[in-house]
mmCIF file of C-alpha atoms in Angstrom:
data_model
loop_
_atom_site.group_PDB
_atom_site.id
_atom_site.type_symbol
_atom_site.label_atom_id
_atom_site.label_comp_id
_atom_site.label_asym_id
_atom_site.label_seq_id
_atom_site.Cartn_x
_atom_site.Cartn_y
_atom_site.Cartn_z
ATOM 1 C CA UNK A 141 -391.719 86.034 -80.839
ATOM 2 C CA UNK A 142 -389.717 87.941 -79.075
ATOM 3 C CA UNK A 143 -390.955 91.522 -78.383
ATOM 4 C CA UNK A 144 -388.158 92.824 -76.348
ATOM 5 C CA UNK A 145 -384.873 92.656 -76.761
ATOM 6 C CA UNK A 146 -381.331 93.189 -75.565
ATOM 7 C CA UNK A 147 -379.388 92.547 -78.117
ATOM 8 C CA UNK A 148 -376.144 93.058 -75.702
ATOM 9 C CA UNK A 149 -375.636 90.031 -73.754
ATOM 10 C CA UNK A 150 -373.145 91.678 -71.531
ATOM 11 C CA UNK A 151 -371.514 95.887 -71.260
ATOM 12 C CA UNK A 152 -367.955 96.200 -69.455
ATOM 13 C CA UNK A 153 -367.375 100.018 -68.301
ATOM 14 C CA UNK A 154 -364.713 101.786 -66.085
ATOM 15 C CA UNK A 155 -365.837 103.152 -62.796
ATOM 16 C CA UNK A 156 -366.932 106.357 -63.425
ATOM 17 C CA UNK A 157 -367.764 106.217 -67.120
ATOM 18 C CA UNK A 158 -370.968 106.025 -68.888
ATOM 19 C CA UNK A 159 -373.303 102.946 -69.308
ATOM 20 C CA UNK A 160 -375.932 102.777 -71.830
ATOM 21 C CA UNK A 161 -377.855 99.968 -72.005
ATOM 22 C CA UNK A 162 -379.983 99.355 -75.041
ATOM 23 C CA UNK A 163 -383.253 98.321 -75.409
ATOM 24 C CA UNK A 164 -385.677 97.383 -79.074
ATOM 25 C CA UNK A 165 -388.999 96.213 -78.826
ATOM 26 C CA UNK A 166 -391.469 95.260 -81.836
ATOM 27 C CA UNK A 167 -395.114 95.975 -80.375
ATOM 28 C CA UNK A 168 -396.039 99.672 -80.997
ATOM 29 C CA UNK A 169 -399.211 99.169 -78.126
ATOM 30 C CA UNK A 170 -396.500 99.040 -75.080
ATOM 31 C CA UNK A 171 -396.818 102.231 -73.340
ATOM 32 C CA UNK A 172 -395.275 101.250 -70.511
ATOM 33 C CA UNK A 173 -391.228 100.962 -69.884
ATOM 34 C CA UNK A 174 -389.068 99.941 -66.749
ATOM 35 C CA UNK A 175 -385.647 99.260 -66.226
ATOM 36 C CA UNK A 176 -385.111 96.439 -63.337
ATOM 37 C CA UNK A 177 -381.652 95.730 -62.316
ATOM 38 C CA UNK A 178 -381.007 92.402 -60.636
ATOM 39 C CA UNK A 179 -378.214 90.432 -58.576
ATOM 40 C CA UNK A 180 -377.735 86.806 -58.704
ATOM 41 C CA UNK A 181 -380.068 84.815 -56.670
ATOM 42 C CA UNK A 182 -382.220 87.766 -55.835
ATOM 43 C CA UNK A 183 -384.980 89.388 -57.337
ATOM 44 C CA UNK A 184 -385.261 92.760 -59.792
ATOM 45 C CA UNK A 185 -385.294 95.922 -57.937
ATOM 46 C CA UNK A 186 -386.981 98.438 -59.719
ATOM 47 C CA UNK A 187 -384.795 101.364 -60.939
ATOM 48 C CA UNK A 188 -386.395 103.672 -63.287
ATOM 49 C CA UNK A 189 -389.348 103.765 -65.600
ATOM 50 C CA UNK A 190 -391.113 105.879 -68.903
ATOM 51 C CA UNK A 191 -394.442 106.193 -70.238
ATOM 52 C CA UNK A 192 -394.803 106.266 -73.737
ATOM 53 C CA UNK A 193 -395.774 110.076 -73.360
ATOM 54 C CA UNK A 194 -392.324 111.178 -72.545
ATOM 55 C CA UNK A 195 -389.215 110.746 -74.339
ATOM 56 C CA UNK A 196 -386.677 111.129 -71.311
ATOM 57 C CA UNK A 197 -387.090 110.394 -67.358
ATOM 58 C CA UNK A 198 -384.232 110.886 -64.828
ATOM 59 C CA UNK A 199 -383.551 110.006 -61.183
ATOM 60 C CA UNK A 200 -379.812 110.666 -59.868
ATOM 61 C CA UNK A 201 -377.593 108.566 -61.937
ATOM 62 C CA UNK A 202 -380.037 106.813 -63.990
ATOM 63 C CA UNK A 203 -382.069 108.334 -67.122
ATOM 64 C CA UNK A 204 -384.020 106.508 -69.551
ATOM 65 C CA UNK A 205 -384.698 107.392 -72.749
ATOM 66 C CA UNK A 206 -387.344 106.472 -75.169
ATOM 67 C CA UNK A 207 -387.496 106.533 -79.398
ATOM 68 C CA UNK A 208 -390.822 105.719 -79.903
ATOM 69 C CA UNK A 209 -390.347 106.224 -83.946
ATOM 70 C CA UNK A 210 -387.211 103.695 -83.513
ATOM 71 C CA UNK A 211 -389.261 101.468 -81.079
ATOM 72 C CA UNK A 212 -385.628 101.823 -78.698
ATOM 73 C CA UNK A 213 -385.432 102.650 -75.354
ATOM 74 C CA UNK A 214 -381.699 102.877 -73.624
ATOM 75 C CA UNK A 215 -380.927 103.344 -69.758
ATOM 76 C CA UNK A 216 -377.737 105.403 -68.989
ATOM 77 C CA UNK A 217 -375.886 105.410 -65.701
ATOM 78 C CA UNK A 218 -373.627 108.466 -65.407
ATOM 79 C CA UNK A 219 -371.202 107.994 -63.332
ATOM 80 C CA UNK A 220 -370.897 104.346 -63.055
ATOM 81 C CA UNK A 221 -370.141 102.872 -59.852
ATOM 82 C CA UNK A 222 -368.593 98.811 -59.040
ATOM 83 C CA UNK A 223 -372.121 98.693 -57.407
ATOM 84 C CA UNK A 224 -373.899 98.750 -60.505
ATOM 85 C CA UNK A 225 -372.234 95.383 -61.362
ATOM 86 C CA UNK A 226 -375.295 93.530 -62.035
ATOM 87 C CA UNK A 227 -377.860 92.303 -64.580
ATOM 88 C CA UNK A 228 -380.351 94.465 -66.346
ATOM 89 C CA UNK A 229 -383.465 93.889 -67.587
ATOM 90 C CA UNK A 230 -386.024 96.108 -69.701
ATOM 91 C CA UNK A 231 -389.866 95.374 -69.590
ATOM 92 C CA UNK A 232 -392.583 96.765 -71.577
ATOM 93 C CA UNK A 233 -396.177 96.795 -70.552
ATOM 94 C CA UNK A 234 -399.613 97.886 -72.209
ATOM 95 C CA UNK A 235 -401.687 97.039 -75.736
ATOM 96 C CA UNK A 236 -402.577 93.008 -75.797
ATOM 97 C CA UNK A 237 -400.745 92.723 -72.365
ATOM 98 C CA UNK A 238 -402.958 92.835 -69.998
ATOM 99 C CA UNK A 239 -402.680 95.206 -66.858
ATOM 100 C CA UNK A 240 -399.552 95.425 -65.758
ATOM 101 C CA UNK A 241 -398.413 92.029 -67.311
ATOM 102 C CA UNK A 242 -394.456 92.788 -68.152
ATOM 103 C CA UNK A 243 -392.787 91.301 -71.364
ATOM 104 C CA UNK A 244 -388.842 91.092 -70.596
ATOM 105 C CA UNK A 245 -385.814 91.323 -72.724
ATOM 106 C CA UNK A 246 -383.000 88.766 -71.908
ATOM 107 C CA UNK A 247 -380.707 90.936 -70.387
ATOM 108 C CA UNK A 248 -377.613 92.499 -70.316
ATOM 109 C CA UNK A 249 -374.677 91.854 -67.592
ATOM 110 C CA UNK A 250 -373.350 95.110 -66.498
ATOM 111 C CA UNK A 251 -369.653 94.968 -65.251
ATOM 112 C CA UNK A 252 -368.179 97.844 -63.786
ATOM 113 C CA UNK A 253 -364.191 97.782 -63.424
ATOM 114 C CA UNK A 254 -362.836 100.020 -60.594
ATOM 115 C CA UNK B 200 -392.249 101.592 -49.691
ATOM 116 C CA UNK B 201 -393.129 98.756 -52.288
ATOM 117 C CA UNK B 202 -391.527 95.771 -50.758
ATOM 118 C CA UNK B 203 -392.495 92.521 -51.361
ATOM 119 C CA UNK B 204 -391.454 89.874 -49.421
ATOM 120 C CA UNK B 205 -390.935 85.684 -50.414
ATOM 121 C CA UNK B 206 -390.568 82.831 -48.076
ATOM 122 C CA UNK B 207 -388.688 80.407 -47.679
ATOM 123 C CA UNK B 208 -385.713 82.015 -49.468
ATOM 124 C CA UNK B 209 -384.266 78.679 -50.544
ATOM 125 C CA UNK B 210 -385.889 74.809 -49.824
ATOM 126 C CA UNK B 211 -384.774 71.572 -50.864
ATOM 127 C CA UNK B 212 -387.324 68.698 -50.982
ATOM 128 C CA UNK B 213 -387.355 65.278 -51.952
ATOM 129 C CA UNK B 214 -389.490 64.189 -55.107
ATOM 130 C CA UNK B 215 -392.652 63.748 -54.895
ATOM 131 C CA UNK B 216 -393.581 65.768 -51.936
ATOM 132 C CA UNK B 217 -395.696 69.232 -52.576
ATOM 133 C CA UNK B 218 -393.734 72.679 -51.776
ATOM 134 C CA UNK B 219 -395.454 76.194 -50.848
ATOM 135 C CA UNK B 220 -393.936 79.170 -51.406
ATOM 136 C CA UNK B 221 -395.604 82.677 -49.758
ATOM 137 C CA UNK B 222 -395.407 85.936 -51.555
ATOM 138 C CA UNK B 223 -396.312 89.006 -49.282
ATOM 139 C CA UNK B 224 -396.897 92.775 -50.303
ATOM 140 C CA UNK B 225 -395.461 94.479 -46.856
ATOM 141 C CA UNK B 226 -396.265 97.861 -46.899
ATOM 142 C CA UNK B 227 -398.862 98.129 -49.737
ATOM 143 C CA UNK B 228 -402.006 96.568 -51.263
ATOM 144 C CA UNK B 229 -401.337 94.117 -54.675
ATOM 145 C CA UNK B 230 -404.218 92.697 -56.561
ATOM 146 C CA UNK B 231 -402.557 91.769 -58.968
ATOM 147 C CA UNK B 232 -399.636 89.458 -58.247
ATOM 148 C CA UNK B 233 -397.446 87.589 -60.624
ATOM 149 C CA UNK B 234 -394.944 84.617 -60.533
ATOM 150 C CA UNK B 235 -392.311 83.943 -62.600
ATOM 151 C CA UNK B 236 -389.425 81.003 -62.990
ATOM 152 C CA UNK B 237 -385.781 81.898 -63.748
ATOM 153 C CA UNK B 238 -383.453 79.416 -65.469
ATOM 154 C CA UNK B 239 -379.829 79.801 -65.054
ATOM 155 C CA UNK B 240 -378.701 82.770 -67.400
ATOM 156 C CA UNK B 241 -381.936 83.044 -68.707
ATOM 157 C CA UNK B 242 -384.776 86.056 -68.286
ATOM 158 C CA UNK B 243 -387.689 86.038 -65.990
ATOM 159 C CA UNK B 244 -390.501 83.829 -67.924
ATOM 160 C CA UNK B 245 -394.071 84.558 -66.281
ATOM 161 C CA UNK B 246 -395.684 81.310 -64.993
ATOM 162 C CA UNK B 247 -399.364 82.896 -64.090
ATOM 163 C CA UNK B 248 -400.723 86.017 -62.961
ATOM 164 C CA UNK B 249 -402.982 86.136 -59.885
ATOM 165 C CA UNK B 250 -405.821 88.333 -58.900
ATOM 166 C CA UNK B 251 -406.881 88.494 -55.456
ATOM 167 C CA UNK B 252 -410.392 86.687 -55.228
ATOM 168 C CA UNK B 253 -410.161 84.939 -58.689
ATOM 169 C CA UNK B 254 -408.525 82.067 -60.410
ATOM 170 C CA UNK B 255 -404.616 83.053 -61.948
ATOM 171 C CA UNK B 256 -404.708 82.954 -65.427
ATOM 172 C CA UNK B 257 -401.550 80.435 -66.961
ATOM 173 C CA UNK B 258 -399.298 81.351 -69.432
ATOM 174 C CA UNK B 259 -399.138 79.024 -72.384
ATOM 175 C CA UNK B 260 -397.101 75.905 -71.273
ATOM 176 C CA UNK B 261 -397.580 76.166 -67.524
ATOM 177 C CA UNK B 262 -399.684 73.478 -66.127
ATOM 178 C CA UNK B 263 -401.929 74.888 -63.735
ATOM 179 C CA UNK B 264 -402.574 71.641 -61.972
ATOM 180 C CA UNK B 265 -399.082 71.506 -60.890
ATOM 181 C CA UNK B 266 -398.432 74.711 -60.304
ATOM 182 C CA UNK B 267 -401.206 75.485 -57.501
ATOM 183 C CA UNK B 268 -401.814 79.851 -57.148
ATOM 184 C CA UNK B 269 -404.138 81.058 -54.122
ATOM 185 C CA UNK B 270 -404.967 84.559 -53.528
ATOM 186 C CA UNK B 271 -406.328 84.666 -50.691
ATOM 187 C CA UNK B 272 -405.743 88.116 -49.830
ATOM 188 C CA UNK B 273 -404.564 91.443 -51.266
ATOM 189 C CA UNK B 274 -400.913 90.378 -49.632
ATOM 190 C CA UNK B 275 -400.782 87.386 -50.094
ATOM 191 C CA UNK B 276 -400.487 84.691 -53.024
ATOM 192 C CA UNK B 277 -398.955 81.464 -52.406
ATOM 193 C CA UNK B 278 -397.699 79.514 -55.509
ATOM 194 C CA UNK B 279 -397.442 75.634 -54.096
ATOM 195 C CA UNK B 280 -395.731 73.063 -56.364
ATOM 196 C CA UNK B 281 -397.366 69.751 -56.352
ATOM 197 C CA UNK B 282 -395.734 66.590 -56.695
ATOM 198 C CA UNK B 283 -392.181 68.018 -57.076
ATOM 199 C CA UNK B 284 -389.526 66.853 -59.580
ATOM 200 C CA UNK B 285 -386.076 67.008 -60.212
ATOM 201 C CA UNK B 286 -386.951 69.345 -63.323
ATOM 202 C CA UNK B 287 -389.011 71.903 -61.303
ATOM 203 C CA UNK B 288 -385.560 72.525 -59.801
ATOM 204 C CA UNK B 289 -385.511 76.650 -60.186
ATOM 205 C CA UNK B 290 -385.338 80.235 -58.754
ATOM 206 C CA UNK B 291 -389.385 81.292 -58.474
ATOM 207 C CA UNK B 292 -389.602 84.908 -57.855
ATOM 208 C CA UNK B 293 -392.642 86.739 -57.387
ATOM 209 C CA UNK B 294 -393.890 90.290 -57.990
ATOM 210 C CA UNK B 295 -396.722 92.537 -56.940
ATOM 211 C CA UNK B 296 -398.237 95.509 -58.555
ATOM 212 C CA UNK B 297 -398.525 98.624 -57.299
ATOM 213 C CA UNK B 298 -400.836 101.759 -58.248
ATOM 214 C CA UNK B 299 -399.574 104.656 -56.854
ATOM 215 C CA UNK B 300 -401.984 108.091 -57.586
ATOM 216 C CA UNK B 301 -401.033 109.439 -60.693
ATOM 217 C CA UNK B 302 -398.499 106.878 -61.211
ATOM 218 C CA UNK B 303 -398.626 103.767 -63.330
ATOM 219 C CA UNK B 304 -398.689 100.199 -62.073
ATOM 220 C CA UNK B 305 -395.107 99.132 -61.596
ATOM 221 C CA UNK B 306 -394.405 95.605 -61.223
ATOM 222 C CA UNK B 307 -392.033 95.430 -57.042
ATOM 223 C CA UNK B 308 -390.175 91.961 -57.428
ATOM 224 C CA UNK B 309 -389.630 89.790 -54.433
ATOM 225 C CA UNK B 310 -386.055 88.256 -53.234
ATOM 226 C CA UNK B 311 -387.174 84.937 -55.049
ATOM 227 C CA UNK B 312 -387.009 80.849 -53.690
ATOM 228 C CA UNK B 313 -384.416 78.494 -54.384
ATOM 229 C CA UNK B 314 -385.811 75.120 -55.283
ATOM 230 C CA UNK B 315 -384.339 72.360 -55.466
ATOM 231 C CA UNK B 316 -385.984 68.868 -55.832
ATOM 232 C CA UNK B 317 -383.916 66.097 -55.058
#
């Protein structure tokens, strides 16, 4: 069962454009939500995150914003940069998760064309 | 802040022989830490999550006998792979979590191990 999803396996956006990345999830107890963007053969770095108590965080180019009704989260990066060329991942934590156990979506492969 | 550091970064070994891999929390206190495998093109799947002082807890699938956690301290868990095969081949990355005041705990990821079992 798969309780967060991606359902874009890969986003392709001109320099200096928009990216949204989407994000569904099917447990109504995560209260938890973090974007983690990663390069190949390296490990996430944490970007940006949301508590189920807010519908909208920001920090610089990133903002994340959360649907709780829909169960959809999205991440936009405004303006995107080659840089941001990389993999993104959404996690949810909280309800039958324990402590700060993350559930991951699969994905999405950002590429950003100068 | 938040950095978590792996070692070794990448380490081939022959079959058969046991391989340890360090996961440190630099700069802050973790204690809770959690590994995870990577296939190629896959998502992170979480192998165990470890608690400094107590036994990890194994996610469904993961055998616990092979996949050796120690928490010795609140930075540092080791994950060591016993007996190592051809199929344990993998990128193992590790994460620790970190309660900041007022803040919830956020998972800090670290540069992840290369395996690869000849």
């Amino acid at each position: 069962d798969q309780q967060v999803k991606q359902n874009s396996p890969s986003l392709s956006v001109q320099e200096g454009r928009i990216s949204i990345l989407n994000c569904d999830y099917t447990n109504s107890m995560f209260d938890y939500f973090l974007w983690y963007k990663k390069y190949p053969a390296e490990g996430p770095t944490f970007l940006i995150s949301i508590s189920s108590i807010k519908d909208k965080n920001e920090d610089g180019r990133f903002t994340v914003f959360l649907n709780k009704s829909a169960k959809h989260l999205s991440l936009h990066i405004v303006p995107s940069q080659p840089g941001d060329s990389a993999v993104y991942f959404c996690a949810a934590s909280g309800g039958e998760t324990s402590g700060s156990r993350l559930t991951f979506g699969e994905g999405t492969q950002l590429t950003v064309n100068p | 802040g938040a950095v978590v550091s792996q070692h070794p970064s990448w380490v081939i070994c022959k079959s058969g022989t046991s391989v340890k891999i360090e996961c440190r929390s630099l700069d802050f206190q973790a204690t809770t830490m959690f590994w995870y495998r990577q296939f190629p093109k896959q998502s992170l799947m979480l192998m165990a999550t470890s608690n400094e002082g107590s036994k990890a807890t194994y996610e469904q699938g993961v055998e616990k006998d092979k996949f050796l956690i120690n928490h010795a301290s609140l930075t540092l868990s080791t994950l060591t792979v016993t007996s190592a095969h051809p199929e344990d081949s993998s990128f193992y990355i590790c994460s620790a979590s970190s309660l900041a005041p007022g803040e919830q705990e956020t998972q800090y990821f670290g540069p992840g191990t290369r395996l690869l079992v000849l």
